[in-house]
Tab-separated table of C-alpha atoms in Angstrom:
chain	number	residue	atom	x	y	z
A	1	MET	CA	0.000	0.000	0.000
A	2	ASN	CA	1.257	3.461	-0.752
A	3	HIS	CA	0.721	6.605	1.219
A	4	ALA	CA	-1.931	7.883	-1.134
A	5	ASP	CA	-4.091	4.911	-0.252
A	6	ALA	CA	-3.418	5.432	3.388
A	7	HIS	CA	-4.400	9.072	3.170
A	8	GLU	CA	-7.567	8.218	1.339
A	9	SER	CA	-8.370	5.690	4.017
A	10	ALA	CA	-7.896	8.389	6.614
A	11	GLY	CA	-10.405	10.598	4.863
A	12	LEU	CA	-7.772	13.035	3.802
A	13	THR	CA	-9.147	13.376	0.317
A	14	ASP	CA	-12.721	13.958	1.385
A	15	PRO	CA	-14.026	16.310	-1.318
A	16	GLU	CA	-16.501	17.860	1.086
A	17	GLY	CA	-13.683	18.992	3.301
A	18	ASP	CA	-16.006	18.659	6.250
A	19	ARG	CA	-13.864	16.305	8.259
A	20	ASP	CA	-11.518	17.990	10.607
A	21	VAL	CA	-8.417	17.244	12.579
A	22	ARG	CA	-10.519	15.100	14.878
A	23	VAL	CA	-10.769	12.544	12.083
A	24	LEU	CA	-7.009	12.380	11.824
A	25	LEU	CA	-6.683	11.918	15.546
A	26	ASP	CA	-9.370	9.250	15.552
A	27	VAL	CA	-7.445	7.424	12.880
A	28	ALA	CA	-4.215	7.703	14.836
A	29	VAL	CA	-5.692	5.938	17.867
A	30	SER	CA	-8.056	3.611	16.078
A	31	ASP	CA	-5.899	0.546	16.593
A	32	VAL	CA	-4.200	1.430	19.831
A	33	ARG	CA	-4.994	-0.636	22.899
A	34	ARG	CA	-3.936	0.108	26.432
A	35	PRO	CA	-1.338	-2.286	27.852
A	36	GLY	CA	-2.878	-4.307	30.660
A	37	ARG	CA	0.074	-3.995	32.976
A	38	VAL	CA	-1.720	-2.498	35.956
A	39	SER	CA	-5.391	-3.102	36.676
A	40	ASP	CA	-7.727	-0.386	37.883
A	41	GLY	CA	-7.819	-2.053	41.294
A	42	GLU	CA	-4.048	-2.151	41.578
A	43	LEU	CA	-3.814	1.476	40.548
A	44	ILE	CA	-6.367	2.554	43.134
A	45	ALA	CA	-4.638	0.504	45.830
A	46	ARG	CA	-1.358	2.199	44.983
A	47	GLY	CA	-3.037	5.596	45.143
A	48	TYR	CA	-4.451	4.805	48.574
A	49	ARG	CA	-1.011	3.737	49.808
A	50	MET	CA	0.445	7.004	48.587
A	51	ARG	CA	-2.357	8.948	50.213
A	52	ARG	CA	-1.742	7.215	53.552
A	53	ARG	CA	1.987	7.824	53.258
A	54	ARG	CA	1.454	11.470	52.484
A	55	ARG	CA	-0.880	11.897	55.441
A	56	SER	CA	1.631	10.148	57.691
A	57	ALA	CA	4.340	12.487	56.457
A	58	VAL	CA	2.182	15.531	57.158
A	59	ALA	CA	1.219	14.184	60.583
A	60	GLY	CA	4.863	13.417	61.365
A	61	ALA	CA	5.935	16.900	60.417
A	62	THR	CA	3.231	18.332	62.655
A	63	VAL	CA	4.365	16.199	65.595
A	64	VAL	CA	7.976	17.293	65.090
A	65	ALA	CA	6.944	20.943	64.963
A	66	VAL	CA	4.830	20.628	68.107
A	67	ALA	CA	7.566	18.713	69.919
A	68	ALA	CA	10.111	21.346	68.977
A	69	ALA	CA	7.857	24.089	70.274
A	70	VAL	CA	7.235	22.203	73.528
A	71	VAL	CA	10.946	21.495	74.073
A	72	GLY	CA	11.805	25.118	73.415
A	73	THR	CA	9.139	26.277	75.849
A	74	VAL	CA	10.283	23.882	78.577
A	75	VAL	CA	13.904	24.945	78.221
A	76	LEU	CA	12.937	28.583	78.446
A	77	ALA	CA	10.638	28.056	81.459
A	78	ARG	CA	12.581	25.618	83.662
A	79	PRO	CA	14.111	27.162	86.850
A	80	GLY	CA	17.679	26.691	85.769
A	81	GLY	CA	16.991	27.293	82.146
A	82	ALA	CA	18.032	30.302	80.226
A	83	GLY	CA	15.409	32.986	80.411
A	84	GLY	CA	13.648	31.248	83.272
A	85	PRO	CA	13.361	32.622	86.802
A	86	GLY	CA	16.789	32.766	88.403
A	87	GLY	CA	18.341	31.210	85.382
A	88	SER	CA	21.626	32.161	83.908
A	89	ASP	CA	22.464	32.527	80.287
A	90	LEU	CA	24.168	29.389	78.975
A	91	GLY	CA	26.703	31.387	77.081
A	92	ALA	CA	27.575	33.404	80.154
A	93	ALA	CA	27.809	30.297	82.330
A	94	ALA	CA	30.328	28.898	79.939
A	95	GLY	CA	32.339	32.052	80.197
A	96	GLY	CA	31.472	33.205	76.718
A	97	THR	CA	29.716	36.266	75.469
A	98	PRO	CA	26.165	36.506	76.824
A	99	ARG	CA	23.618	35.594	74.150
A	100	PRO	CA	19.952	36.422	73.880
A	101	ALA	CA	17.663	33.956	75.601
A	102	VAL	CA	16.090	33.045	72.276
A	103	SER	CA	19.285	31.255	71.321
A	104	THR	CA	18.302	28.412	73.653
A	105	ALA	CA	15.745	27.398	71.087
A	106	SER	CA	18.627	25.406	69.666
A	107	ALA	CA	16.968	22.526	71.494
A	108	ALA	CA	14.767	22.323	68.375
A	109	PRO	CA	15.919	20.110	65.489
A	110	THR	CA	18.809	21.603	63.562
A	111	PRO	CA	17.587	22.716	60.145
A	112	LEU	CA	19.093	20.982	57.161
A	113	PRO	CA	21.544	22.950	55.050
A	114	LEU	CA	20.059	24.835	52.153
A	115	PRO	CA	19.810	22.837	48.922
A	116	ALA	CA	22.479	24.966	47.269
A	117	GLU	CA	24.874	24.203	50.109
A	118	ARG	CA	24.160	20.492	49.891
A	119	VAL	CA	24.761	20.500	46.157
A	120	ARG	CA	27.922	22.551	46.550
A	121	ALA	CA	29.216	19.954	49.030
A	122	LEU	CA	28.853	17.268	46.373
A	123	LEU	CA	30.656	19.201	43.628
A	124	PRO	CA	34.362	18.885	42.896
A	125	ALA	CA	36.559	21.494	44.590
A	126	GLY	CA	36.889	24.795	42.794
A	127	ILE	CA	33.434	24.800	41.238
A	128	GLY	CA	31.213	27.742	42.064
A	129	PRO	CA	29.936	29.964	43.535
A	130	LEU	CA	26.569	28.356	43.145
A	131	THR	CA	23.040	29.755	43.409
A	132	LYS	CA	19.718	27.966	43.099
A	133	VAL	CA	17.582	29.790	40.588
A	134	THR	CA	14.537	27.747	39.650
A	135	PHE	CA	12.433	24.713	40.377
A	136	PRO	CA	11.854	23.502	36.841
A	137	HIS	CA	9.944	20.411	37.939
A	138	GLU	CA	7.767	19.413	40.811
A	139	PRO	CA	10.054	19.378	43.835
A	140	ARG	CA	10.284	15.630	44.335
A	141	SER	CA	13.622	16.175	45.984
A	142	GLU	CA	14.425	19.530	47.500
A	143	LEU	CA	17.733	19.374	45.637
A	144	ASN	CA	15.954	19.329	42.287
A	145	GLY	CA	16.271	22.484	40.290
A	146	ARG	CA	18.727	24.651	38.442
A	147	TYR	CA	21.885	26.092	39.978
A	148	THR	CA	23.945	28.773	38.311
A	149	LEU	CA	27.703	28.398	38.517
A	150	ARG	CA	29.924	31.449	38.053
A	151	GLY	CA	33.471	31.464	36.841
A	152	ALA	CA	35.791	33.698	34.840
A	153	GLY	CA	33.108	36.310	34.305
A	154	ALA	CA	30.668	33.844	32.790
A	155	VAL	CA	27.683	31.901	34.089
A	156	GLY	CA	26.882	28.260	33.416
A	157	TYR	CA	24.397	26.099	35.225
A	158	LEU	CA	23.818	22.679	36.682
A	159	GLU	CA	20.385	21.111	36.560
A	160	VAL	CA	19.541	18.413	39.089
A	161	ASP	CA	16.676	15.949	38.836
A	162	VAL	CA	16.536	13.267	41.510
A	163	LEU	CA	13.813	10.636	41.512
A	164	ASP	CA	13.213	8.260	44.419
A	165	PRO	CA	9.942	6.345	44.016
A	166	ALA	CA	10.096	5.072	47.606
A	167	LYS	CA	10.098	8.572	49.056
A	168	ASP	CA	8.300	10.684	46.532
A	169	LEU	CA	4.873	11.783	47.555
A	170	VAL	CA	4.035	12.922	44.052
A	171	PRO	CA	3.874	10.141	41.483
A	172	ASP	CA	6.127	10.224	38.484
A	173	PRO	CA	6.363	8.098	35.361
A	174	SER	CA	8.417	5.007	35.989
A	175	ALA	CA	12.167	4.896	35.581
A	176	ALA	CA	11.617	2.206	32.967
A	177	THR	CA	11.383	4.843	30.268
A	178	LEU	CA	14.618	6.434	31.413
A	179	ARG	CA	16.316	3.061	31.401
A	180	ALA	CA	15.009	1.964	28.035
A	181	THR	CA	15.359	5.109	25.960
A	182	ASP	CA	18.523	5.799	24.052
A	183	PRO	CA	19.081	9.571	24.083
A	184	CYS	CA	20.791	9.414	20.718
A	185	ARG	CA	17.790	7.724	19.119
A	186	VAL	CA	15.716	10.834	19.114
A	187	GLN	CA	14.178	12.843	16.403
A	188	PRO	CA	14.193	16.608	16.750
A	189	SER	CA	10.724	17.988	17.364
A	190	GLY	CA	11.551	21.236	15.587
A	191	SER	CA	13.798	22.124	12.731
A	192	SER	CA	16.083	24.157	15.003
A	193	VAL	CA	16.718	21.249	17.367
A	194	ARG	CA	19.772	19.114	16.768
A	195	ALA	CA	19.959	15.534	17.901
A	196	ASN	CA	21.888	14.555	21.017
A	197	GLN	CA	25.451	13.419	20.413
A	198	ASP	CA	28.188	11.186	21.794
A	199	CYS	CA	25.860	8.970	23.790
A	200	THR	CA	27.387	6.373	26.094
A	201	ASN	CA	25.573	3.594	27.887
A	202	GLN	CA	27.436	1.821	30.667
A	203	GLN	CA	26.188	-1.026	32.834
A	204	LEU	CA	27.656	-0.559	36.296
A	205	ALA	CA	28.564	-3.156	38.882
A	206	GLY	CA	25.557	-3.523	41.111
A	207	GLY	CA	23.047	-3.175	38.321
A	208	GLY	CA	23.037	0.584	37.795
A	209	LEU	CA	22.896	2.032	34.315
A	210	LEU	CA	24.893	5.163	33.489
A	211	LYS	CA	24.074	7.146	30.373
A	212	THR	CA	25.887	10.239	29.213
A	213	TRP	CA	25.383	12.421	26.195
A	214	VAL	CA	25.980	15.860	24.759
A	215	VAL	CA	23.125	18.222	23.966
A	216	PRO	CA	24.120	20.687	21.221
A	217	PRO	CA	23.355	24.376	21.700
A	218	LEU	CA	19.691	25.263	21.248
A	219	GLY	CA	18.577	28.822	20.652
A	220	GLY	CA	20.481	30.960	23.108
A	221	THR	CA	21.261	28.044	25.416
A	222	GLY	CA	24.786	26.720	25.233
A	223	GLU	CA	26.107	23.196	24.927
A	224	SER	CA	25.210	20.774	27.704
A	225	TYR	CA	26.683	17.586	29.067
A	226	THR	CA	24.208	15.194	30.633
A	227	ALA	CA	24.670	12.202	32.907
A	228	LEU	CA	21.822	9.942	33.976
A	229	LEU	CA	22.138	7.165	36.532
A	230	VAL	CA	19.251	4.708	36.863
A	231	LEU	CA	19.521	2.311	39.802
A	232	PRO	CA	17.941	-1.161	39.920
A	233	ASP	CA	15.423	-0.058	42.546
A	234	GLY	CA	14.023	2.648	40.268
A	235	ARG	CA	15.839	5.616	41.769
A	236	SER	CA	17.523	7.902	39.287
A	237	VAL	CA	19.674	11.000	39.173
A	238	SER	CA	19.986	13.225	36.136
A	239	LEU	CA	22.531	16.024	36.003
A	240	ILE	CA	22.879	18.542	33.201
A	241	ALA	CA	25.902	20.831	33.090
A	242	CYS	CA	25.248	23.633	30.624
A	243	SER	CA	27.538	26.400	29.436
A	244	GLY	CA	24.718	28.821	30.111
A	245	ASN	CA	21.845	30.899	28.901
A	246	PRO	CA	21.926	34.632	28.123
A	247	ALA	CA	19.277	35.166	30.788
A	248	TYR	CA	21.918	34.461	33.432
A	249	GLY	CA	24.824	36.339	31.867
A	250	PRO	CA	27.655	35.628	29.435
A	251	LEU	CA	27.942	31.967	28.486
A	252	MET	CA	30.917	29.872	29.509
A	253	ALA	CA	33.158	28.581	26.758
A	254	ARG	CA	32.185	25.052	27.762
A	255	PRO	CA	29.957	23.435	30.407
A	256	PRO	CA	31.125	24.036	33.987
A	257	LEU	CA	31.808	20.341	34.611
A	258	THR	CA	33.565	17.887	32.327
A	259	ARG	CA	31.804	14.743	31.211
A	260	ALA	CA	34.053	12.683	33.475
A	261	GLN	CA	33.290	14.928	36.456
A	262	LEU	CA	29.600	14.683	35.743
A	263	ALA	CA	29.722	10.896	35.473
A	264	GLY	CA	31.444	10.715	38.855
A	265	LEU	CA	29.143	13.252	40.441
A	266	VAL	CA	25.947	11.516	39.386
A	267	ALA	CA	27.021	8.398	41.308
A	268	GLU	CA	27.400	10.258	44.609
A	269	PRO	CA	25.076	8.730	47.222
A	270	GLY	CA	24.489	12.179	48.671
A	271	TRP	CA	21.783	12.886	46.101
A	272	PHE	CA	19.490	10.607	48.066
A	273	GLY	CA	20.410	11.993	51.473
A	274	ALA	CA	17.876	13.248	54.001
B	1	MET	CA	-16.243	0.442	50.757
B	2	GLY	CA	-17.437	4.002	51.010
B	3	GLN	CA	-19.373	6.043	48.531
B	4	ASP	CA	-16.215	8.000	47.784
B	5	ASP	CA	-14.418	4.829	46.788
B	6	SER	CA	-17.221	3.703	44.530
B	7	ALA	CA	-17.308	7.020	42.715
B	8	LEU	CA	-13.548	6.998	42.343
B	9	GLN	CA	-13.516	3.478	40.963
B	10	GLU	CA	-16.310	4.342	38.603
B	11	PHE	CA	-14.435	7.371	37.332
B	12	ILE	CA	-11.191	5.483	36.781
B	13	HIS	CA	-12.907	2.542	35.165
B	14	GLY	CA	-14.936	4.780	32.892
B	15	ARG	CA	-12.301	7.282	31.837
B	16	ARG	CA	-9.009	5.420	31.818
B	17	ASP	CA	-9.227	4.256	28.221
B	18	HIS	CA	-10.158	7.696	26.955
B	19	LEU	CA	-7.312	9.282	28.891
B	20	PHE	CA	-4.997	6.616	27.502
B	21	ARG	CA	-5.917	7.536	23.939
B	22	SER	CA	-5.342	11.209	24.699
B	23	ALA	CA	-1.993	10.343	26.222
B	24	PHE	CA	-1.072	8.242	23.228
B	25	LEU	CA	-1.819	11.148	20.900
B	26	LEU	CA	0.407	13.314	23.042
B	27	CYS	CA	3.398	11.001	23.381
B	28	GLY	CA	3.034	8.441	20.579
B	29	ASP	CA	4.084	5.451	22.678
B	30	ARG	CA	1.747	2.926	24.310
B	31	ASP	CA	3.825	2.167	27.365
B	32	GLU	CA	4.621	5.776	28.037
B	33	ALA	CA	0.982	6.729	27.516
B	34	ASP	CA	0.030	4.110	30.083
B	35	ASP	CA	2.596	5.574	32.497
B	36	LEU	CA	1.298	9.096	31.928
B	37	VAL	CA	-2.270	8.042	32.611
B	38	GLN	CA	-1.298	6.127	35.730
B	39	THR	CA	0.509	9.204	36.995
B	40	ALA	CA	-2.426	11.460	36.237
B	41	LEU	CA	-4.893	9.080	37.889
B	42	LEU	CA	-2.725	8.716	40.972
B	43	LYS	CA	-2.876	12.472	41.319
B	44	VAL	CA	-6.640	12.287	40.919
B	45	ILE	CA	-6.782	9.721	43.734
B	46	LEU	CA	-4.616	11.901	45.963
B	47	ALA	CA	-6.839	14.914	45.321
B	48	TRP	CA	-10.138	13.045	45.175
B	49	ARG	CA	-11.908	14.449	48.212
B	50	ARG	CA	-10.959	18.013	47.362
B	51	LEU	CA	-12.011	17.468	43.754
B	52	GLU	CA	-15.445	16.285	44.728
B	53	ARG	CA	-16.036	19.568	46.498
B	54	ILE	CA	-14.521	22.137	44.219
B	55	ASP	CA	-13.874	20.989	40.727
B	56	SER	CA	-14.716	18.841	37.803
B	57	VAL	CA	-12.777	15.618	38.160
B	58	GLU	CA	-12.739	15.208	34.415
B	59	ALA	CA	-11.182	18.619	33.895
B	60	PHE	CA	-8.648	18.012	36.640
B	61	ALA	CA	-7.635	14.664	35.166
B	62	ARG	CA	-7.280	16.146	31.690
B	63	ARG	CA	-5.268	19.094	32.935
B	64	THR	CA	-3.049	16.839	35.020
B	65	LEU	CA	-2.401	14.489	32.138
B	66	VAL	CA	-1.295	17.315	29.864
B	67	ASN	CA	0.853	18.862	32.564
B	68	VAL	CA	2.530	15.558	33.328
B	69	PHE	CA	3.228	15.089	29.646
B	70	ILE	CA	4.696	18.561	29.196
B	71	ALA	CA	6.764	18.197	32.364
B	72	SER	CA	8.132	14.884	31.136
B	73	ARG	CA	9.250	16.563	27.940
B	74	ARG	CA	11.128	19.221	29.823
B	75	ARG	CA	13.394	16.568	31.234
B	76	MET	CA	16.644	15.962	29.460
B	77	TRP	CA	16.351	14.628	25.966
B	78	ARG	CA	12.660	14.261	26.313
B	79	ARG	CA	12.088	17.668	24.789
B	80	GLU	CA	12.432	15.510	21.696
B	81	GLN	CA	10.541	12.502	20.500
B	82	PRO	CA	11.953	9.014	20.241
B	83	HIS	CA	11.711	7.810	16.695
B	84	GLY	CA	11.467	4.378	15.273
B	85	GLU	CA	9.323	3.243	18.177
B	86	LEU	CA	5.879	3.419	16.674
B	87	PRO	CA	3.654	0.488	17.531
B	88	GLU	CA	4.501	-2.548	15.508
B	89	HIS	CA	1.879	-4.122	13.303
B	90	ALA	CA	2.472	-7.541	11.849
B	91	ALA	CA	0.268	-7.043	8.823
B	92	PRO	CA	-0.578	-3.409	8.191
B	93	THR	CA	-3.998	-2.704	6.802
B	94	VAL	CA	-5.170	0.468	5.122
B	95	ASP	CA	-6.332	1.876	8.464
B	96	MET	CA	-3.154	0.868	10.215
B	97	GLU	CA	-0.984	2.552	7.662
B	98	ALA	CA	-3.072	5.677	7.860
B	99	ALA	CA	-2.803	5.575	11.636
B	100	LEU	CA	0.964	5.219	11.432
B	101	ALA	CA	1.174	8.112	8.989
B	102	VAL	CA	-0.781	10.385	11.315
B	103	GLN	CA	1.130	9.195	14.383
B	104	ALA	CA	4.403	9.947	12.643
B	105	ALA	CA	3.147	13.386	11.674
B	106	LEU	CA	2.050	14.103	15.244
B	107	ALA	CA	5.389	12.944	16.602
B	108	ARG	CA	7.135	15.580	14.551
B	109	LEU	CA	5.178	18.439	16.107
B	110	PRO	CA	6.595	20.412	19.027
B	111	VAL	CA	5.148	19.425	22.363
B	112	LYS	CA	2.817	22.368	22.870
B	113	GLN	CA	1.483	22.301	19.328
B	114	ARG	CA	0.632	18.660	19.840
B	115	ALA	CA	-1.023	19.393	23.170
B	116	VAL	CA	-3.120	22.139	21.600
B	117	LEU	CA	-4.240	19.893	18.757
B	118	VAL	CA	-5.163	17.086	21.132
B	119	LEU	CA	-7.109	19.332	23.477
B	120	ARG	CA	-8.840	21.328	20.745
B	121	PHE	CA	-9.671	18.554	18.319
B	122	TRP	CA	-9.587	15.308	20.272
B	123	GLU	CA	-10.980	16.547	23.574
B	124	ASP	CA	-13.190	19.071	21.763
B	125	LEU	CA	-12.285	21.887	24.102
B	126	SER	CA	-12.892	25.478	23.114
B	127	VAL	CA	-9.983	27.803	22.485
B	128	GLU	CA	-10.595	29.369	25.880
B	129	ALA	CA	-10.767	26.042	27.701
B	130	THR	CA	-7.606	24.858	25.966
B	131	ALA	CA	-5.897	28.085	26.964
B	132	ASP	CA	-6.988	27.511	30.550
B	133	VAL	CA	-5.621	23.961	30.666
B	134	LEU	CA	-2.292	24.946	29.168
B	135	GLY	CA	-1.932	28.250	30.963
B	136	MET	CA	-1.734	30.148	27.682
B	137	ARG	CA	-3.551	33.092	26.216
B	138	PRO	CA	-6.279	32.232	23.696
B	139	GLY	CA	-4.296	33.956	20.986
B	140	THR	CA	-1.368	31.680	21.703
B	141	VAL	CA	-3.637	28.659	21.450
B	142	ARG	CA	-4.893	29.844	18.076
B	143	SER	CA	-1.351	30.398	16.945
B	144	HIS	CA	-0.236	26.922	18.089
B	145	ALA	CA	-3.288	25.362	16.450
B	146	SER	CA	-2.655	27.162	13.203
B	147	ARG	CA	1.000	26.173	13.150
B	148	GLY	CA	0.215	22.630	14.199
B	149	ILE	CA	-2.300	22.208	11.422
B	150	ALA	CA	0.111	23.754	8.947
B	151	ALA	CA	2.763	21.296	10.056
B	152	LEU	CA	0.343	18.387	9.788
B	153	ARG	CA	-0.451	19.584	6.306
B	154	ALA	CA	3.227	19.477	5.482
B	155	TYR	CA	3.745	16.047	6.946
B	156	VAL	CA	0.474	14.620	5.646
B	157	PRO	CA	0.376	16.312	2.226
B	158	ARG	CA	-2.890	14.809	1.030
B	159	GLY	CA	-4.681	16.427	3.951
B	160	ILE	CA	-4.631	19.906	2.466
B	161	GLY	CA	-8.346	20.077	1.798
B	162	LEU	CA	-9.151	18.549	5.138
B	163	LEU	CA	-7.174	21.057	7.141
B	164	GLU	CA	-8.062	24.269	5.384
B	165	ARG	CA	-10.888	25.391	7.620
B	166	GLU	CA	-9.011	25.743	10.863
B	167	GLU	CA	-6.117	27.524	9.312
B	168	ALA	CA	-8.308	30.259	7.895
């Protein structure tokens, strides 16, 4: 069969011209059947589990907040406690500079470092300074987002996308697609888009799969190196090091991390830290 | 099982296939379409009680599906479409070949053009409703629709007569 026949079958030569794009779309899905991988019941059960987990997480956070407030109050109110009746300032008792009573609220849980600081700690020495600028995706991990990196008067960026199905409270498509798709087997969706280049695909000891590739410049955005690690349990880390975008300032001559640095960085366990 | 659960099951059972076909038109891959729909429906389940009070579940599911699709395309190489992965057919018929031709044409459209075409012409949403789902201005929707149809015309050349009305 040639394409002319196919078009005629699709109604594309309808002389009345009264069929619209809907006909084309109907044709496109006419023979497509949904894979029966997950039943409706299984899907609903999974949704309920996620809902329970999310409620537990919210309840847990509330308990921690209340406990912190109670501990802080007790410390402030107890007879020997700072700020309490007859109490002495802890800093003064230790012989240091007297501090405001509010400082005793350190009995509350220590806040985690800011995401930018946690990411900076994972980077090779000499990279930075680093600033978090956007949340391009739903914040599955608080580290996810884009971080500008400055150097030699230019600005590149690092984009982080961490996926942990066991922890994420917002569902995401499975890592199976990430594992199965070859980034070099892509077809540009617009004439200005060039295909990815220099793709590597490395099976790691332990079952992980490491993919790296180069994304050519697109519009004003510079060249990017990408590394993607997909672990056997479905967790994944994707890092993109890009030479920049004019919105942030002058572009770097090349991405701020080498491909080798990126491949090492993506395997850091710290991406899945607390 | 509560009334809530029954209504939820009924919704998922009744709408999953339709959402799957929408997802397939958006992404062009059966397995990925299934993933997209599962993700969208999980979000429906998570929001179910709020949805019953304040919103149309159907509209929420549709909006979520499109947003999940667009978000997936923002990730890494997925701003682009895999090629060579169209559904395999052992013995293509006239309809199958036509379907493949249209699927291939859709796969070549930029993500938002495809989303506009699917919402406007498959979901039968108005320009305004499509704009609302995609967070665009109506003029932008018209522009995407016009360009999308023009591109379909280019990729499916015998469709010129069919596609003239919307481009006008």
